[in-house]
Short mmCIF file of C-alpha atoms in Angstrom, two decimals:
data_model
loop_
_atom_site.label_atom_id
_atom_site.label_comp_id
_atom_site.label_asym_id
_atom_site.label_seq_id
_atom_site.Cartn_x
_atom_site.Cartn_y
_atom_site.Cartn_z
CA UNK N 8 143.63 172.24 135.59
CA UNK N 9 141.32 174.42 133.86
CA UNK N 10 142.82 176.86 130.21
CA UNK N 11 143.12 180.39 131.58
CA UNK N 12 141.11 182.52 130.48
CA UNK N 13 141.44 184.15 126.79
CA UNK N 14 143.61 181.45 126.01
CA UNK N 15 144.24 180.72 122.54
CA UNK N 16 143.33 177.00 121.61
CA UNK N 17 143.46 175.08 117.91
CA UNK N 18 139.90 175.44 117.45
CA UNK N 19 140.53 179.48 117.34
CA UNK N 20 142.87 179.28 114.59
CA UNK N 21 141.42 176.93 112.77
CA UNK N 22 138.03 179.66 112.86
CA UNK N 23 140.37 182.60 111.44
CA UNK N 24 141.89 180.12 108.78
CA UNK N 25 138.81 179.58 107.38
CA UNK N 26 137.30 183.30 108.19
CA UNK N 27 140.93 184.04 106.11
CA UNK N 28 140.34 181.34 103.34
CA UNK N 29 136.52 182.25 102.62
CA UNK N 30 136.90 186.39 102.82
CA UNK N 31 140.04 185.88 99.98
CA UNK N 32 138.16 183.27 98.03
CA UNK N 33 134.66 185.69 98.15
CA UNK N 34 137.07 188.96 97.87
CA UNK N 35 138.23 187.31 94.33
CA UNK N 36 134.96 186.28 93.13
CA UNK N 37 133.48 190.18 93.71
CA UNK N 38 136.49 191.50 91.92
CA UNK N 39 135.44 189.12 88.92
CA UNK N 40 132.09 190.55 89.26
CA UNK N 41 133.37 193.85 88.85
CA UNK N 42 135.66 193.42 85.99
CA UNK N 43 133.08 191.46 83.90
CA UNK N 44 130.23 194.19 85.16
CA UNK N 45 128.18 190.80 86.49
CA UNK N 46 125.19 192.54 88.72
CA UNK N 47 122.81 189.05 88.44
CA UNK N 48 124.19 186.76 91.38
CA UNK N 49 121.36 184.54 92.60
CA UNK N 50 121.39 182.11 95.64
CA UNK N 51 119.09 179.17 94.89
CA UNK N 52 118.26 175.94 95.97
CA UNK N 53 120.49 172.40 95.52
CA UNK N 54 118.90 171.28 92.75
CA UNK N 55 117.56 174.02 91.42
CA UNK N 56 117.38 174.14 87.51
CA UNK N 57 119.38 176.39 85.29
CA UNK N 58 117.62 177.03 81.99
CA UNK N 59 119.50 178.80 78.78
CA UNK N 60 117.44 179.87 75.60
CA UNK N 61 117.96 180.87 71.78
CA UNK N 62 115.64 183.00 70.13
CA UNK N 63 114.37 183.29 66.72
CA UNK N 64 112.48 186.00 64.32
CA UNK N 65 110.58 185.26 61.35
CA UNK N 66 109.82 187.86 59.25
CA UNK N 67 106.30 187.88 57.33
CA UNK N 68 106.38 187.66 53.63
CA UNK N 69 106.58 190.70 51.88
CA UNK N 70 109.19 192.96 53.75
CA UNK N 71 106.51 194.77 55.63
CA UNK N 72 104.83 196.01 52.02
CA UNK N 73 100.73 195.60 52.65
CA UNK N 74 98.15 196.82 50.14
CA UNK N 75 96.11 199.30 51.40
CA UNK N 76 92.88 197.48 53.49
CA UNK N 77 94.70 193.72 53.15
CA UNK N 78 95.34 192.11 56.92
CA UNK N 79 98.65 192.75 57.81
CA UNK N 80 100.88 189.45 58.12
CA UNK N 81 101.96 188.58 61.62
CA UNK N 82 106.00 188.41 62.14
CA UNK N 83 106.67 185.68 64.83
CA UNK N 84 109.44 185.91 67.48
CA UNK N 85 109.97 183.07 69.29
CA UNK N 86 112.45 181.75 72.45
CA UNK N 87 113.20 178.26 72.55
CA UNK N 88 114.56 176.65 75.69
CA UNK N 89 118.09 175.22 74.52
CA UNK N 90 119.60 173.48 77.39
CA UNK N 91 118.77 172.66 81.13
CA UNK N 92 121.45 172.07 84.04
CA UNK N 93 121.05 171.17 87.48
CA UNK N 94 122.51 173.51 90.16
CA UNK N 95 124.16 171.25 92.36
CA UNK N 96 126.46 171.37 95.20
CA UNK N 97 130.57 170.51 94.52
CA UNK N 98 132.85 169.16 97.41
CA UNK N 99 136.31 169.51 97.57
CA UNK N 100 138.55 168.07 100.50
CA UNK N 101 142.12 168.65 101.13
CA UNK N 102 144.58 167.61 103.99
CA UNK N 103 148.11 167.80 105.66
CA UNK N 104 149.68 165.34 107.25
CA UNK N 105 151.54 165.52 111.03
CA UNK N 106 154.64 165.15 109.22
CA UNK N 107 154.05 168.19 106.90
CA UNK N 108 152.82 170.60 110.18
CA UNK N 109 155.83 169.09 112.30
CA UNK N 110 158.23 170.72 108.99
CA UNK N 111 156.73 173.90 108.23
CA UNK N 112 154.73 174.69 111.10
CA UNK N 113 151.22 174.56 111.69
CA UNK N 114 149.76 178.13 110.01
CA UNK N 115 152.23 177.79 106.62
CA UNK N 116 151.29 173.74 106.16
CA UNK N 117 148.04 174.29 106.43
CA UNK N 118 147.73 177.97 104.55
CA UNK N 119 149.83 176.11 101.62
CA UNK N 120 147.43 173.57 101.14
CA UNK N 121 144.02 175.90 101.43
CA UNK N 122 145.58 178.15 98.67
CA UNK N 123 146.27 175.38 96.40
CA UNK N 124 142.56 173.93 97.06
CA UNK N 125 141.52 177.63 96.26
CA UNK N 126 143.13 177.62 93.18
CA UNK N 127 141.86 174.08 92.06
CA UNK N 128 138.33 175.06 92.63
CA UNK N 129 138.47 178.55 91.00
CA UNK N 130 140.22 176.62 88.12
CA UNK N 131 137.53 173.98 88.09
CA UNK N 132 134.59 177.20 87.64
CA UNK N 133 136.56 179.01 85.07
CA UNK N 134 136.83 175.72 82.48
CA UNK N 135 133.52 175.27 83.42
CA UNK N 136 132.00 178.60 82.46
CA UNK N 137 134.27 178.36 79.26
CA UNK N 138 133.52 175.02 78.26
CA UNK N 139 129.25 176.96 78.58
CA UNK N 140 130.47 179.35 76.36
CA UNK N 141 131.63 177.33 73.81
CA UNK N 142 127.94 176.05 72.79
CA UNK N 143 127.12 179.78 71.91
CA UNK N 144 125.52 179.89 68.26
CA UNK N 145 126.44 182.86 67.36
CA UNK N 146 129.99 183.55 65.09
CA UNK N 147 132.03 185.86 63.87
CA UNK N 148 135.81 185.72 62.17
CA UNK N 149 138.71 188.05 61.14
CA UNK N 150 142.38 187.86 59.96
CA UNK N 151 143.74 189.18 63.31
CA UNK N 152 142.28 189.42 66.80
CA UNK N 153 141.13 193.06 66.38
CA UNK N 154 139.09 192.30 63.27
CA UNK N 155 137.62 189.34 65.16
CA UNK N 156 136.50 190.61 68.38
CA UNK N 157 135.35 193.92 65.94
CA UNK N 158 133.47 191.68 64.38
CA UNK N 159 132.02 190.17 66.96
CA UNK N 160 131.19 193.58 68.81
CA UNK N 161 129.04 194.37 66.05
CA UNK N 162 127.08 191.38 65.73
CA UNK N 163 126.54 191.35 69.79
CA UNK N 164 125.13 195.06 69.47
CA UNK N 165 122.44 193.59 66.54
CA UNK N 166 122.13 190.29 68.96
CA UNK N 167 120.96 193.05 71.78
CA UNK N 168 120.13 196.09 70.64
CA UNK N 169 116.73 196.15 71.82
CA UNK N 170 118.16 195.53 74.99
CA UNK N 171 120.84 198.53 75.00
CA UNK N 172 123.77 196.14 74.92
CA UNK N 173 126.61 197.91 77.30
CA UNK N 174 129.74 196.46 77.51
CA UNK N 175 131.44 193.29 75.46
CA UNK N 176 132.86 190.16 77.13
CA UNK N 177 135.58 188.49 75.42
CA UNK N 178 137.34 185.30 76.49
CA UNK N 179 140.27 184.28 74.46
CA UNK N 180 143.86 182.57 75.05
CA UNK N 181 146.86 184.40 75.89
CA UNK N 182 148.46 183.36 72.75
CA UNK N 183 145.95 184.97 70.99
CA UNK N 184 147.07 188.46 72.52
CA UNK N 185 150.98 188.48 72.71
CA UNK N 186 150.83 190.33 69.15
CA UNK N 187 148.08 192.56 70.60
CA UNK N 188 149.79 193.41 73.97
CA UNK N 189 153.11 194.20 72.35
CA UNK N 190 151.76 196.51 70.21
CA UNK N 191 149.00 198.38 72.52
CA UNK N 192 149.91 200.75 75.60
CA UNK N 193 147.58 199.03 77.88
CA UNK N 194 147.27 198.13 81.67
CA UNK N 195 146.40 195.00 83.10
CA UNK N 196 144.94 193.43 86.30
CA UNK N 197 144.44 189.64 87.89
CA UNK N 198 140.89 188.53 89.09
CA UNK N 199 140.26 184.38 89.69
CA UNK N 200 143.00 183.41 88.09
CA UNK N 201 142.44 185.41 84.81
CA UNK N 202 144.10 188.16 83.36
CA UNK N 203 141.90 191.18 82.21
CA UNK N 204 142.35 193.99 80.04
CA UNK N 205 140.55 196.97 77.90
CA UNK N 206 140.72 195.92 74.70
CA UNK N 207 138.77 198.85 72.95
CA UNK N 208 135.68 201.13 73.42
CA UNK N 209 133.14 198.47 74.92
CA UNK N 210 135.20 195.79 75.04
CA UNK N 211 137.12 193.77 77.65
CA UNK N 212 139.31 191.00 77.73
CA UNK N 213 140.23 188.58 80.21
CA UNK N 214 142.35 185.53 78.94
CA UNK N 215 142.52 181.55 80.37
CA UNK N 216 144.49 178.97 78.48
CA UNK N 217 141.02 176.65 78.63
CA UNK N 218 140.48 178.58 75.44
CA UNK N 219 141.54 177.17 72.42
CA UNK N 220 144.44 179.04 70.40
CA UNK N 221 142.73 181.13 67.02
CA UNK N 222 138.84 180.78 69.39
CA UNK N 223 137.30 183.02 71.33
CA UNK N 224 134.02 183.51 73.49
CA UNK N 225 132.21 187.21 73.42
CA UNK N 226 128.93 188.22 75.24
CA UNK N 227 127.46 190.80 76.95
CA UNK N 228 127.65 191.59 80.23
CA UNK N 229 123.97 191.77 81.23
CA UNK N 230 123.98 187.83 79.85
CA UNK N 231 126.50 186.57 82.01
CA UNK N 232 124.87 184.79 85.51
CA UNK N 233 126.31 183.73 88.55
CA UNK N 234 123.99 181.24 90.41
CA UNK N 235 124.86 179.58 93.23
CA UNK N 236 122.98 176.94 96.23
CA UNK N 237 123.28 178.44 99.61
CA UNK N 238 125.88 176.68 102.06
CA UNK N 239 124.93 178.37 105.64
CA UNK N 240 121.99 177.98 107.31
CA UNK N 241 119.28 175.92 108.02
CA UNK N 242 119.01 172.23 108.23
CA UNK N 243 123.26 172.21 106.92
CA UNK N 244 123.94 174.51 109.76
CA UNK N 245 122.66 171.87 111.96
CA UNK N 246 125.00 169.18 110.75
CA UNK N 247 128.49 171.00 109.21
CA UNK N 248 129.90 174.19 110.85
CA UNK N 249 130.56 175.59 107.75
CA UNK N 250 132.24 179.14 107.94
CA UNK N 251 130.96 181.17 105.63
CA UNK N 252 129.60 184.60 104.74
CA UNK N 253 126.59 186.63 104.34
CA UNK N 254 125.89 185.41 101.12
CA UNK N 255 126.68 181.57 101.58
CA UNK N 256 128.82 181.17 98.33
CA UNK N 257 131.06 178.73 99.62
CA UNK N 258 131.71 176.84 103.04
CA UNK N 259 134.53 175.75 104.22
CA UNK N 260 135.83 173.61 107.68
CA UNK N 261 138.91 173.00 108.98
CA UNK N 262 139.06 169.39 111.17
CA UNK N 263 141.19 166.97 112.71
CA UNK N 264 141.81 163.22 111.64
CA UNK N 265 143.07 161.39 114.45
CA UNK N 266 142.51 157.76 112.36
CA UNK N 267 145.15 159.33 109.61
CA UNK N 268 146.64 162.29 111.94
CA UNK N 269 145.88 164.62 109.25
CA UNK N 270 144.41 168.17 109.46
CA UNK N 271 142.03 168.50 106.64
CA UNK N 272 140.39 171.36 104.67
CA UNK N 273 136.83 170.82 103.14
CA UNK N 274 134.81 173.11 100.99
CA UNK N 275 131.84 172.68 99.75
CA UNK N 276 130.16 175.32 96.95
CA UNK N 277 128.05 175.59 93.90
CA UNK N 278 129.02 178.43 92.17
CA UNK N 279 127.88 178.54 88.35
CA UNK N 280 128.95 181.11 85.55
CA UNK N 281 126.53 180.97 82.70
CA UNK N 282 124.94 183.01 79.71
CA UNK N 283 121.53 182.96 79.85
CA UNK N 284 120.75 183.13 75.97
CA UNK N 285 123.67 180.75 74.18
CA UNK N 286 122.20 183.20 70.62
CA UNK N 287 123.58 186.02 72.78
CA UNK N 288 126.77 183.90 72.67
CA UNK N 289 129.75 184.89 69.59
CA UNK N 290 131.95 181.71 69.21
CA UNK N 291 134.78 183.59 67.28
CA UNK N 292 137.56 182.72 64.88
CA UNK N 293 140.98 184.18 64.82
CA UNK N 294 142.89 184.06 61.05
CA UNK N 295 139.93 182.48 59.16
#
């Protein structure tokens, strides 16, 4: 006998699962956009390459002092290319066994174990983008976390001041801003698994336990990138129904294992946080 018509099959849920899974998992990533005041997102190619740079300045002799009619010395300012990093695609695969749907039902099994991929792979990016930070050259150091991050506010505004610097970045552990919390009347919110808050004019702070205690990571805004390879379309579209977005962050597809009778989850993405100039990077010091 033929389904009636409008009738509500697996394949239908398992389309708004992952319609549910990538609008949360995209909905997250834009509010971390936001609250870092990231506007450079760039879709590229698998394989693309990712290039970060230092830059120098040395000053002529003589401190700009020229005799009158002598040549003037030339001053040389120079970018170096510091480090190069493939842009490459990450796959993640999760699934649920007959057993598990048969206990808590079909939607919560399978919603339980998307949410706990989600988290994985937004916990994968974040140490990621913190272990990038940590290769920043520049430094800065105070007894508590105010005089640090003051510090490194003022060196960031040298670091970019031809470049109107905006608003600080910092990263630091939570530890690191009990003391500071306790004693501030401040607000906080929740974006990708971090917690963010204004720390002072300029500056905000979002905290991840990747961090080491008594270090912290500050940037600008304008330095932080978000670069990812495009998961929808063309020739992949052909092969994988991914569902995804307009913007092809991330992919995901819900399937059936009949070998294993499990339902799996698989996600496939390439989304990269990185600073563009690592000299444009404050490596800071807590207590020093």
């Amino acid at each position: 006998m033929a389904v009636q018509e409008n009738t509500n099959v697996r394949a239908d849920f398992a389309k708004a699962q992952s319609i549910d899974f990538v609008t949360r998992f995209n909905g997250s990533i834009t509010k971390l956009q936001e609250l870092l005041g990231l506007t450079r997102r760039t879709a590229m190619s698998n394989g693309s390459l990712i290039k970060t740079y230092t830059s120098t300045v040395t000053m002529a002799d003589g401190d700009g002092v020229v005799a009158e009619g002598d040549v003037i010395p030339l001053s040389k300012v120079e970018t170096k290319l510091a480090n190069t990093y493939e842009l490459s695609y990450k796959k993640y695969r999760k699934a649920v066994t007959m057993e598990a749907i048969q206990r808590s039902g079909f939607d919560a099994a399978v919603t339980e174990a998307d949410n706990k991929l989600m988290k994985t792979i937004q916990a994968k990016i974040r140490a990621e983008f913190i272990q990038f930070l940590a290769t920043g050259t520049g430094t800065a150091s105070g007894d508590t976390l105010q005089a640090a991050v003051s510090n490194a506010w003022g060196k960031l505004q040298v670091l970019f001041e031809d470049d109107a610097a905006g608003s600080v970045i910092v990263l630091v552990n939570p530890m690191d801003v009990a003391d500071y919390i306790g004693g501030a009347s401040i607000s906080t919110q929740n974006a990708f698994g971090m917690t963010y808050f204004k720390a002072f004019t300029d500056v905000s702070m979002m905290t991840n336990a990747s961090v080491p205690q008594g270090k912290f990571y500050a940037t600008v805004a304008d330095n932080i990138n978000l670069a990812y390879p495009l998961v929808s379309g063309g020739e992949i579209g052909k092969a994988f129904p991914f569902t995804t977005d307009t913007t092809g962050l991330i992919g995901i597809l819900h399937d059936t294992d009949s070998t294993r009778m499990n339902y799996e989850t698989t996600i496939v993405t390439g989304l990269t946080l990185f600073a563009e100039r690592l000299d444009g990077v404050v490596v800071g010091t807590i207590g020093a």
